[in-house]
């Protein structure tokens, strides 16, 4: 098992860069003069992020001025001007560090984000953030890092009073796929460890559809805008804190427990939610390692053994509402009957690096149809994914194939139906299908947890650990396709479909 040493973040040596100092001074001067150029800022943000990482890789130095530059950009009053700074912090740094699953980068992230928080709390828009942090005795970047370091010791199985524990709070990972892969095993283990306790999941409202069929789980909605500006993302913690305070009101410390599975709601553990750290368990999923164990859900299960005691290993689970399951079965029976049904979702959440392109996607649908599958093509989320799916359906219709859109009524005898709807209904259709095919996204994890065979297409190979960590797990078979070009990937998918499907 790998755990990083306590205080590692604080020990990163401070680095200097005349070029970064000059860039920061020039940004401040341009802002003061009102002559910031929108076209220059994306390049500046990317340069600052790359320079920060390059310096760390060169000598382990921490280039604080690069983070200061990105913070100043990300908090500009004009949202359009601020966007490159936000992207520099999250897409170029936070997400890249997280996706590496390298324990060394956990300390670098802590140092980086503690600086971000310390910068933002001193802004006029950060006054409430500052006040809330002071409530926990956290007045500085150093104190934020010291608190985070205290969470790094491997959790020892504690003598939890099973009868006395009345409530377990679990913090969402915010994205649906991560909530299935990581948060749901935590729910699974906590339910068995504390059979008399209420389980409360603090999560974005849409997540509730995945657990509505479990009478022991209550989802309390807390907002988090993954596309929001920097202060909005940090201030989301205030809503989480208010929800935690409300849920724990009147409970003694021994009557509650908070489990944080590396949640974005706490910015990966940087923000506290309870003063008594003995009632808070933090799973640092980005750095936790067990020899011979790769999927993040399995790593979570091992961590939970140490945190909550031995027993059957926890696993990803979803509990759909009975009406969603029934609706999925009825829709399948009405449309596909006994024909094999595959759900295909080619959405990528706005990350084009996860795609193999239009030609591959059209060929995939053509090959599945030619093999005798009925294809339910999920339109995805957002106007771009919807338009792309509709264009694929239109291209197939132009070839003379029987294509329908579920939004227009009864699909009749169509071989392919384009579909879009609520998460619960979508998950119900997945549960009623024979196979799920798609790029790396939430649908694979839902399908795997439901026991539906999965073909998961990984395209972005820049971070090799992503495919290993985010491999879906569940009671059914899972085939991971590491895409090495469109043609090879298509051949792999079709071979897997023949192995996993009923044809």
PDB file of C-alpha atoms in Angstrom, residues 207-215 217-219 317-321:
ATOM      1  CA  UNK A 207     -27.638  11.764  -8.744  1.00  0.00           C
ATOM      2  CA  UNK A 208     -30.757  10.786  -6.783  1.00  0.00           C
ATOM      3  CA  UNK A 209     -32.081   8.778  -9.753  1.00  0.00           C
ATOM      4  CA  UNK A 210     -29.331   6.204  -9.244  1.00  0.00           C
ATOM      5  CA  UNK A 211     -30.304   5.431  -5.641  1.00  0.00           C
ATOM      6  CA  UNK A 212     -34.044   6.075  -5.573  1.00  0.00           C
ATOM      7  CA  UNK A 213     -34.779   2.366  -5.185  1.00  0.00           C
ATOM      8  CA  UNK A 214     -32.800   2.024  -1.951  1.00  0.00           C
ATOM      9  CA  UNK A 215     -34.942   2.858   1.094  1.00  0.00           C
ATOM     10  CA  UNK A 217     -30.280   5.991   1.109  1.00  0.00           C
ATOM     11  CA  UNK A 218     -31.471   9.580   1.081  1.00  0.00           C
ATOM     12  CA  UNK A 219     -29.919  12.009  -1.382  1.00  0.00           C
ATOM     13  CA  UNK A 317     -24.127  -0.546  -6.894  1.00  0.00           C
ATOM     14  CA  UNK A 318     -27.066   1.432  -8.180  1.00  0.00           C
ATOM     15  CA  UNK A 319     -30.650   1.089  -6.986  1.00  0.00           C
ATOM     16  CA  UNK A 320     -33.071   2.309  -9.621  1.00  0.00           C
ATOM     17  CA  UNK A 321     -36.686   3.119  -8.864  1.00  0.00           C
TER      18      UNK A 321
END
